[in-house]
PDB file of C-alpha atoms in Angstrom:
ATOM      1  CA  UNK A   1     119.882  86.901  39.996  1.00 90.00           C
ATOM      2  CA  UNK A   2     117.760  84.227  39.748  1.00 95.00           C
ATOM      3  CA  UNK A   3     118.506  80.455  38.858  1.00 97.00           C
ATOM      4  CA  UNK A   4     117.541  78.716  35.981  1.00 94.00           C
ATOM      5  CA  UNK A   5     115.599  76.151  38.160  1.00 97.00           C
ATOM      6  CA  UNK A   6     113.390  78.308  39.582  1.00 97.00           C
ATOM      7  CA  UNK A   7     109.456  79.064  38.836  1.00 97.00           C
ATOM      8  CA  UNK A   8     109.295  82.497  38.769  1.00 98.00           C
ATOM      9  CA  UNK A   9     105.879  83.592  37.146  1.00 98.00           C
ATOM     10  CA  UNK A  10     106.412  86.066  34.890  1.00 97.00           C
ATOM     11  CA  UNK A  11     104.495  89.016  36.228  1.00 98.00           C
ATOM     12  CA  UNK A  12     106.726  88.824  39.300  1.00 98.00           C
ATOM     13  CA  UNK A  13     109.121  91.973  39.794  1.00 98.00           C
ATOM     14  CA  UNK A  14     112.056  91.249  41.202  1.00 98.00           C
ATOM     15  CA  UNK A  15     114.153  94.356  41.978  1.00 97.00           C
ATOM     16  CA  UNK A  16     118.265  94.317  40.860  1.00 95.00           C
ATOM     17  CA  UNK A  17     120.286  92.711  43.552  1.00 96.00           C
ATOM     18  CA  UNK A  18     117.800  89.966  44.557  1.00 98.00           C
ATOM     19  CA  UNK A  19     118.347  86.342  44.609  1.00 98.00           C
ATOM     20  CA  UNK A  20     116.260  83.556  43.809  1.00 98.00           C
ATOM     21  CA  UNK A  21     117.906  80.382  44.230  1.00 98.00           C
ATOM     22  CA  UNK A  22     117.051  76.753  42.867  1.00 98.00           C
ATOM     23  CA  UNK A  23     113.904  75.268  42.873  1.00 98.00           C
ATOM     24  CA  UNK A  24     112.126  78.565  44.307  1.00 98.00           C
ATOM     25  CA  UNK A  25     109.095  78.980  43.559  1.00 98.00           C
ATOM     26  CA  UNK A  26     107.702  83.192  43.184  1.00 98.00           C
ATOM     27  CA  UNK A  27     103.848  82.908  42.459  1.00 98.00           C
ATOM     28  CA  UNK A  28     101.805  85.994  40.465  1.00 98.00           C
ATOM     29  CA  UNK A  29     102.398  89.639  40.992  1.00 98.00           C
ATOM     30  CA  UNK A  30     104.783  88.892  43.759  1.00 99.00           C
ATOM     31  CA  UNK A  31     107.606  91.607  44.294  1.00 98.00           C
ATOM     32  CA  UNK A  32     111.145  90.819  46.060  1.00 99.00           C
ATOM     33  CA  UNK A  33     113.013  94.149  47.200  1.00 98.00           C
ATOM     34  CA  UNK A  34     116.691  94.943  46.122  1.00 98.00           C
ATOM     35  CA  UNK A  35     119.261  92.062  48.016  1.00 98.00           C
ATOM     36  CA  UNK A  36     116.598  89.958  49.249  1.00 99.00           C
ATOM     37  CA  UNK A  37     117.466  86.363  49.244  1.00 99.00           C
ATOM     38  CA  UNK A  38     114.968  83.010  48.261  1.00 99.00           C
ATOM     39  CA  UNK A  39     116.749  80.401  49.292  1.00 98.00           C
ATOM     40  CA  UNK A  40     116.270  76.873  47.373  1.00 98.00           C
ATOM     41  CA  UNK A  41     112.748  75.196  47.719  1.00 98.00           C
ATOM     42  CA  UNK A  42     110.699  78.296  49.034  1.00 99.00           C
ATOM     43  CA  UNK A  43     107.466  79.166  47.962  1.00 99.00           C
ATOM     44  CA  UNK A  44     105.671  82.736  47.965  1.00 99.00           C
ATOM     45  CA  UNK A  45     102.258  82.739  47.499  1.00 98.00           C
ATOM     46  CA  UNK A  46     100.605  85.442  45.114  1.00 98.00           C
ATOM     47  CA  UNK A  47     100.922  89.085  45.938  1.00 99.00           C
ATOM     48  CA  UNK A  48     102.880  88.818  48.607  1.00 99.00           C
ATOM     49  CA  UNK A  49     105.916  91.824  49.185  1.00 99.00           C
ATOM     50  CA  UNK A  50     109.110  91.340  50.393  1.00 99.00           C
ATOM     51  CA  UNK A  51     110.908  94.825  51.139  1.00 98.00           C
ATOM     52  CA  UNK A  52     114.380  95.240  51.283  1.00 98.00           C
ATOM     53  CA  UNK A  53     117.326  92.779  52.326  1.00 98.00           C
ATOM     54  CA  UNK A  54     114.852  90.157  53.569  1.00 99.00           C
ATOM     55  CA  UNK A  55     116.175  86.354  53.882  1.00 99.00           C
ATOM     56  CA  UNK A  56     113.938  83.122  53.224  1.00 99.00           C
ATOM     57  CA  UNK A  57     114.834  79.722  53.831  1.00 99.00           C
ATOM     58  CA  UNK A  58     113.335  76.601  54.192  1.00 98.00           C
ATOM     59  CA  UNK A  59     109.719  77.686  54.255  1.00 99.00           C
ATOM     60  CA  UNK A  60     106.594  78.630  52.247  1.00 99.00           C
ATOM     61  CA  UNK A  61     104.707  81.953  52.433  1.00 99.00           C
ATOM     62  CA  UNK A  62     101.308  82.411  51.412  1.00 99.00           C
ATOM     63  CA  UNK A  63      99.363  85.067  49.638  1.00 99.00           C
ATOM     64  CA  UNK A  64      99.115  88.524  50.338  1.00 99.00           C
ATOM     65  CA  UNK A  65     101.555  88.677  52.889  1.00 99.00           C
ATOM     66  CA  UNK A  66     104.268  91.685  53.784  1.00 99.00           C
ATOM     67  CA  UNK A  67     107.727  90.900  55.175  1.00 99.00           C
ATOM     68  CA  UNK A  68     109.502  94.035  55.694  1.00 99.00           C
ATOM     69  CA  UNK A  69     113.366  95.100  55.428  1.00 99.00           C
ATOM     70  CA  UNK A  70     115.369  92.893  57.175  1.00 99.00           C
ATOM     71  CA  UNK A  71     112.903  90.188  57.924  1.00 99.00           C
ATOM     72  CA  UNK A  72     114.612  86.424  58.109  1.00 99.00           C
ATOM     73  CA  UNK A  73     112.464  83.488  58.132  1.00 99.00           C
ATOM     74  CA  UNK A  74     113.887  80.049  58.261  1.00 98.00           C
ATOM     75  CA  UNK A  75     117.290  80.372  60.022  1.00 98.00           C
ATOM     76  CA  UNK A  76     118.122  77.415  62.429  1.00 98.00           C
ATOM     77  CA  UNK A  77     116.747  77.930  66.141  1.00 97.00           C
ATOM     78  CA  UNK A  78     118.124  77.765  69.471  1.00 96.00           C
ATOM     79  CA  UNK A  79     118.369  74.564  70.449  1.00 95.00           C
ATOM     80  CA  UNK A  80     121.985  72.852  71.886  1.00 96.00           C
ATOM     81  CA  UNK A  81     122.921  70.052  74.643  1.00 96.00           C
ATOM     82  CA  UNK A  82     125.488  69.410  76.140  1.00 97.00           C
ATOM     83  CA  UNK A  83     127.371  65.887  75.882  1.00 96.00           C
ATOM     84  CA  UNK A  84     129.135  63.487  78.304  1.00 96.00           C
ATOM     85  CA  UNK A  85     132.307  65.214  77.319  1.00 96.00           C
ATOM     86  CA  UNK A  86     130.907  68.603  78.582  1.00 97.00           C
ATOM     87  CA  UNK A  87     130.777  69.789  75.284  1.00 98.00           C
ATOM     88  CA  UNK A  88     128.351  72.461  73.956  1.00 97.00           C
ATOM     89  CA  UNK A  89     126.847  70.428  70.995  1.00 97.00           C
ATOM     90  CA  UNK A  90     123.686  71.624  68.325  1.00 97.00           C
ATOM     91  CA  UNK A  91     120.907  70.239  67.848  1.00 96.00           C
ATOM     92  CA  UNK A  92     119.716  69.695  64.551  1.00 96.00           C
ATOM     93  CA  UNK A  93     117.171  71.905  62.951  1.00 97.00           C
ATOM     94  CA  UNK A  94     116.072  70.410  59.995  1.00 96.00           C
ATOM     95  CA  UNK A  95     112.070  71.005  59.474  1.00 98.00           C
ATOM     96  CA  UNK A  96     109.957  74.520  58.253  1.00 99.00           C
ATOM     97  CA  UNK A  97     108.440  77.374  58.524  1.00 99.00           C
ATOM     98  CA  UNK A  98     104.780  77.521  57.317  1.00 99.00           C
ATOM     99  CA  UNK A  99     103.567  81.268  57.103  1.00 99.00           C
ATOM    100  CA  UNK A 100      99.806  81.258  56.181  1.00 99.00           C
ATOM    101  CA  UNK A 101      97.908  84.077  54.121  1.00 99.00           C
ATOM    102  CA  UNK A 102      97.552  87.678  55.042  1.00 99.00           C
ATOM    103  CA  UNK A 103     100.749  87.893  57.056  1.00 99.00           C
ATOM    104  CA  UNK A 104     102.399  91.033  57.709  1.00 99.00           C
ATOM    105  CA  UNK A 105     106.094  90.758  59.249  1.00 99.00           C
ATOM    106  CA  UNK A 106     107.771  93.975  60.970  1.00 99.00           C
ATOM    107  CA  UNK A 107     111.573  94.875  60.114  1.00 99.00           C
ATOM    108  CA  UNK A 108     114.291  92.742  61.901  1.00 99.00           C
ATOM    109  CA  UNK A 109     111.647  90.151  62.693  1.00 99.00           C
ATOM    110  CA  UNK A 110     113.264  86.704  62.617  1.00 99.00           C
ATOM    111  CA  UNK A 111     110.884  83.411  62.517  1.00 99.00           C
ATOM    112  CA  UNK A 112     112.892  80.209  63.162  1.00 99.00           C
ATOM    113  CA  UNK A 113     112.687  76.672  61.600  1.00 98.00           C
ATOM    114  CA  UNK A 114     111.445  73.738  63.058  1.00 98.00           C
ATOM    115  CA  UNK A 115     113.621  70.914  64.855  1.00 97.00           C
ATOM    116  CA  UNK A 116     111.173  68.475  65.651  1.00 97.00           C
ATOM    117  CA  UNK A 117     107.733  69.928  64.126  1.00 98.00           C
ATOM    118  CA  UNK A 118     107.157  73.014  61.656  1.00 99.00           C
ATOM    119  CA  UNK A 119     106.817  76.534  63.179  1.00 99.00           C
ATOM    120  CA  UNK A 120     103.688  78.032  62.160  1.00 99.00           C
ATOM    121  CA  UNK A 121     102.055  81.507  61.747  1.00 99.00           C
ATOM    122  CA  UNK A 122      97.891  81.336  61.210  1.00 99.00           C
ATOM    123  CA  UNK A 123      96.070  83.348  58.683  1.00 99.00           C
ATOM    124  CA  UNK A 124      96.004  87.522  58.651  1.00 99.00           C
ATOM    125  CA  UNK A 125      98.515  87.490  62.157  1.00 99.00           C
ATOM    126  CA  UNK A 126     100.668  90.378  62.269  1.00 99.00           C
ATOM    127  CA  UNK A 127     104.148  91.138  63.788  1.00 99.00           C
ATOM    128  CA  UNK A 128     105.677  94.194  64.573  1.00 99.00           C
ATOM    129  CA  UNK A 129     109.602  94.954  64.266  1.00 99.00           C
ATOM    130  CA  UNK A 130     112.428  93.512  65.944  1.00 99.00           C
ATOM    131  CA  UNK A 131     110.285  90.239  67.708  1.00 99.00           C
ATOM    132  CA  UNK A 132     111.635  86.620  67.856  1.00 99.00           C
ATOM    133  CA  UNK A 133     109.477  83.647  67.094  1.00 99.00           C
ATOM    134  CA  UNK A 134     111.381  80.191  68.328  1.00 98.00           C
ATOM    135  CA  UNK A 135     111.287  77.067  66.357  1.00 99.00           C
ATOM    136  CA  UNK A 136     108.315  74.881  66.504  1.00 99.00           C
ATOM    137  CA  UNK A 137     106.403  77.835  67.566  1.00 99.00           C
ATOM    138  CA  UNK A 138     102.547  77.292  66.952  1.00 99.00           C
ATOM    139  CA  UNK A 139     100.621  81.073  66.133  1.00 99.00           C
ATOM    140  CA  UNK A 140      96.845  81.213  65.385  1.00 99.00           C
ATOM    141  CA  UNK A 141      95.028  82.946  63.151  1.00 99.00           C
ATOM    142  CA  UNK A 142      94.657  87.383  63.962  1.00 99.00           C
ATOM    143  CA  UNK A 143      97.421  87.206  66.479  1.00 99.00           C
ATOM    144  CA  UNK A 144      98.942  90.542  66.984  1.00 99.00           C
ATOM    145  CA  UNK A 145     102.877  90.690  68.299  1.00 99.00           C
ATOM    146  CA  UNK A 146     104.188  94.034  69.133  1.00 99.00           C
ATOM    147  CA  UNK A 147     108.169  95.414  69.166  1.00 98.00           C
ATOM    148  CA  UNK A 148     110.455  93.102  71.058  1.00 98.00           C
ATOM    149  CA  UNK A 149     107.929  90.422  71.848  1.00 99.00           C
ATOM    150  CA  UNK A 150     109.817  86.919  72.148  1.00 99.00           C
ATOM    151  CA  UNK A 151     108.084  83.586  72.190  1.00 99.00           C
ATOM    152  CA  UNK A 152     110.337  80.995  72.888  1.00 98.00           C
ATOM    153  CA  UNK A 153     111.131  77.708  71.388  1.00 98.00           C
ATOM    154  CA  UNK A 154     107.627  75.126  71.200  1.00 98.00           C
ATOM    155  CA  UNK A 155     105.173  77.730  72.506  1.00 99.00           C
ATOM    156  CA  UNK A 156     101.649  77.478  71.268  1.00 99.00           C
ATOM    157  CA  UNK A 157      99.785  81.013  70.928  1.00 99.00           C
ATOM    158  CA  UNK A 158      95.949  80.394  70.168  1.00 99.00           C
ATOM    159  CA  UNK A 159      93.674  82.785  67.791  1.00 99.00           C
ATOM    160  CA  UNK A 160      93.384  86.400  68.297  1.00 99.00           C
ATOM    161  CA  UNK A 161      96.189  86.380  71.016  1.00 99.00           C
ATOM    162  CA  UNK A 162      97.834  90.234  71.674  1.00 99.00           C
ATOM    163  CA  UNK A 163     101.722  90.248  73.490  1.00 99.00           C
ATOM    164  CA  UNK A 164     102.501  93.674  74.185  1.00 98.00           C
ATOM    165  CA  UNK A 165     105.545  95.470  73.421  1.00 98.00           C
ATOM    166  CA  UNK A 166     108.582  93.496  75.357  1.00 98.00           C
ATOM    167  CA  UNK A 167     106.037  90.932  76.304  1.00 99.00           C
ATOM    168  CA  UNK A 168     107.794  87.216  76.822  1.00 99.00           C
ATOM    169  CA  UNK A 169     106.590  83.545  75.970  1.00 99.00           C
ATOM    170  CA  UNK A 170     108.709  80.745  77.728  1.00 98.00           C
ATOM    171  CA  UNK A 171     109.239  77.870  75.753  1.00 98.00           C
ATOM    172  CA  UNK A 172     106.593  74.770  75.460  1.00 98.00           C
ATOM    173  CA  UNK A 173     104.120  77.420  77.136  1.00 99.00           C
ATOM    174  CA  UNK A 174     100.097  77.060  75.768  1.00 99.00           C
ATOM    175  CA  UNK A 175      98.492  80.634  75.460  1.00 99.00           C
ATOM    176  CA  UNK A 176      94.443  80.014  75.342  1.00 98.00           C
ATOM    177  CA  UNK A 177      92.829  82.305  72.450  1.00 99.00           C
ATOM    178  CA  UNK A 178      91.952  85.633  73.132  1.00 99.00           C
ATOM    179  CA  UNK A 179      94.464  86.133  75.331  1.00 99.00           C
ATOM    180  CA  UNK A 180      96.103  89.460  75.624  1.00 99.00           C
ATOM    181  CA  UNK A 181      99.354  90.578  77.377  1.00 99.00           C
ATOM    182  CA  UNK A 182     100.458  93.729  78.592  1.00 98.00           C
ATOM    183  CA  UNK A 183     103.917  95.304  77.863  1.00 98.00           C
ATOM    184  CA  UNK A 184     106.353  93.546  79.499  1.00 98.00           C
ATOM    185  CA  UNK A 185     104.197  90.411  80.714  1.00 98.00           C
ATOM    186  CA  UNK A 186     106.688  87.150  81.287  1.00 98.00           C
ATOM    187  CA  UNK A 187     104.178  83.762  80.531  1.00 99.00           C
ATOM    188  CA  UNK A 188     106.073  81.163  82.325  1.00 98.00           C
ATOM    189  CA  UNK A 189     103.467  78.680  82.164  1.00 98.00           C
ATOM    190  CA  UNK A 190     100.444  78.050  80.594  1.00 98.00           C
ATOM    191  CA  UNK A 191      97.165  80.374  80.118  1.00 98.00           C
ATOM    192  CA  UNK A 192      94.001  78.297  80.418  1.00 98.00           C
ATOM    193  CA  UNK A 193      91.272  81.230  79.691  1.00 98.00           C
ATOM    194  CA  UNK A 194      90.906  83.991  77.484  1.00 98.00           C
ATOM    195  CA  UNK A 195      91.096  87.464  79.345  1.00 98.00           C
ATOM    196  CA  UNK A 196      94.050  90.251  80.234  1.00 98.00           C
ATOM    197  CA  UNK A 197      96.853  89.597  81.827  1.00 98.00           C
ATOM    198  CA  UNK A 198     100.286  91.466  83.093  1.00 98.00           C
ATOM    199  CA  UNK A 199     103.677  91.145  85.016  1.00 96.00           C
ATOM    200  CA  UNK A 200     105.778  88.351  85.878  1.00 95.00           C
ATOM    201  CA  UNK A 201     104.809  85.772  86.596  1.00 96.00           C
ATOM    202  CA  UNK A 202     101.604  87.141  84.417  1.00 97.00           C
ATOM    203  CA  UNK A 203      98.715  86.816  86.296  1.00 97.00           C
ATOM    204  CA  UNK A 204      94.922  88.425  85.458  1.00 96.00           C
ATOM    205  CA  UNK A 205      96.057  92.230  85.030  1.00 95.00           C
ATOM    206  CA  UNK A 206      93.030  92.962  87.822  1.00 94.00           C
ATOM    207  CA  UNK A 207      95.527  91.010  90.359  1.00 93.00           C
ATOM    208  CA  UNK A 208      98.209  92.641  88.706  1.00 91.00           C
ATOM    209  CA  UNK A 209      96.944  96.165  89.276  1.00 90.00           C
ATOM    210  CA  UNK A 210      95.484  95.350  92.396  1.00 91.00           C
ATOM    211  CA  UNK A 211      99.504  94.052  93.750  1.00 86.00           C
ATOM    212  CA  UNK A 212     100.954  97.379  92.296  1.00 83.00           C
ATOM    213  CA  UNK A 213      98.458  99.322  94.166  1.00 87.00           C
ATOM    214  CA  UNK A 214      99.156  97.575  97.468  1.00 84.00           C
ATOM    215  CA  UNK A 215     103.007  97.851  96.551  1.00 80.00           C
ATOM    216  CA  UNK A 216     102.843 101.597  96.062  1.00 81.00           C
ATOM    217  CA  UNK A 217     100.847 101.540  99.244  1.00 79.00           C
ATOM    218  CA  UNK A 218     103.431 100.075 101.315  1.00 76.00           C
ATOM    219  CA  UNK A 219     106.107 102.129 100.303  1.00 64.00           C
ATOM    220  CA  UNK A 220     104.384 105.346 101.026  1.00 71.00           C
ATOM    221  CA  UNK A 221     103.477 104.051 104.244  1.00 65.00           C
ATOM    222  CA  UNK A 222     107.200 103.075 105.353  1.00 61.00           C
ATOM    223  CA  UNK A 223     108.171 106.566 104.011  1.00 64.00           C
ATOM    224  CA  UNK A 224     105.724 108.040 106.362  1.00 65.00           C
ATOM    225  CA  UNK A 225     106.705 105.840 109.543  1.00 66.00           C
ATOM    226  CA  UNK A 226     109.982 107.183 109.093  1.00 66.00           C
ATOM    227  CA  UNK A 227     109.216 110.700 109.105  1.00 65.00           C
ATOM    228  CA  UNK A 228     107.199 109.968 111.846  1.00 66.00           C
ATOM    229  CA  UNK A 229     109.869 108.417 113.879  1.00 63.00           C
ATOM    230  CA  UNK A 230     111.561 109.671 116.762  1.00 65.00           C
ATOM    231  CA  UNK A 231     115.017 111.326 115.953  1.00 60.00           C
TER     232      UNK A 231
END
């Protein structure tokens, strides 16, 4: 279905079940997958593919982009306070997502809207399934997010930054370009130089490896000063 206020451009294909809502706008040879929704206001830049039962709101997508089944961009983010009644109250989350050109998005991906700036994925980034980008998130250009990556709310990721599968972002946290996390890393604060880096807190994954080593190390060694130990 698509409304009568919308700018659809005619070499668009737009499978049955869709929905384009008012004011959309669907730029040239784009394609929308059966029960994907376009919320009012959102733009999609030429050539860009939207799979199955994918959900847009309040933001623009650029050109050549792929958002796979399930993707939802534009939902509200995480953000509540409590008040001097003790009462769990939400904050509003009224700004956009800005998704650049050259974007691919993995299945059950969500990308949250802004509260108090626009969250923002660079030029040819890509993100793998079932990852969580917080509102007023920052992404540079040729980022690469794998499967359950989370960055949280107000993060900053620089260019060519890799998280690992599971890796974790805390919120407000600045990631330096060419940074790259291994699986499972946990950023609590911010990363000043480009290089490797793993665990939690994530540290240079040389320290890293070196602390597992010495780890492994110790256990072995109390193992053996119990066998060795009197009866």
């Amino acid at each position: 279905m698509v409304h009568q206020e919308a700018d659809v451009h005619f070499s668009a294909f737009i499978e049955h079940g869709a929905v384009v809502q008012r004011g959309a706008v669907v730029e040239k040879d784009v394609r929308i997958g059966a029960c994907s929704v376009v919320g009012p206001d959102v733009r999609i830049g030429e050539r860009t593919v939207l799979w199955h039962n994918v959900s847009l709101l309040h933001c623009t997508i650029g050109r050549d982009c792929i958002l796979h089944n399930g993707v939802s961009v534009g939902q509200d983010g995480f953000g509540f306070f409590v008040n001097e009644k003790g009462e769990m109250i939400k904050k509003p989350q009224e700004l956009n997502v800005i998704i650049g050109n050259n974007v691919e998005i993995g299945a059950n991906s969500c990308v949250d809207r802004g509260s108090w700036r626009d969250t923002e994925i660079g030029d040819h980034t890509k993100i793998d399934n079932l990852v969580q980008v917080g509102h007023n998130v920052k992404i540079g250009r040729c980022c690469i997010l794998c499967g359950h990556a989370a960055i949280g709310g107000s993060a900053e990721l620089g260019d060519y930054v890799v998280m690992g599968g599971k890796a974790g972002i805390a919120d407000h946290v600045k990631v330096h370009p060419q940074v790259r996390l291994a699986a499972k890393t946990g950023v609590m604060s911010d990363i000043k130089e480009k290089g490797d880096y793993a665990g939690f807190p994530a540290v240079p994954a040389r320290e890293w490896r070196r602390s597992a080593i010495a780890v492994r190390k110790l256990g072995r060694d109390a193992k053996k000063r119990t066998k060795e130990a009197p009866a």
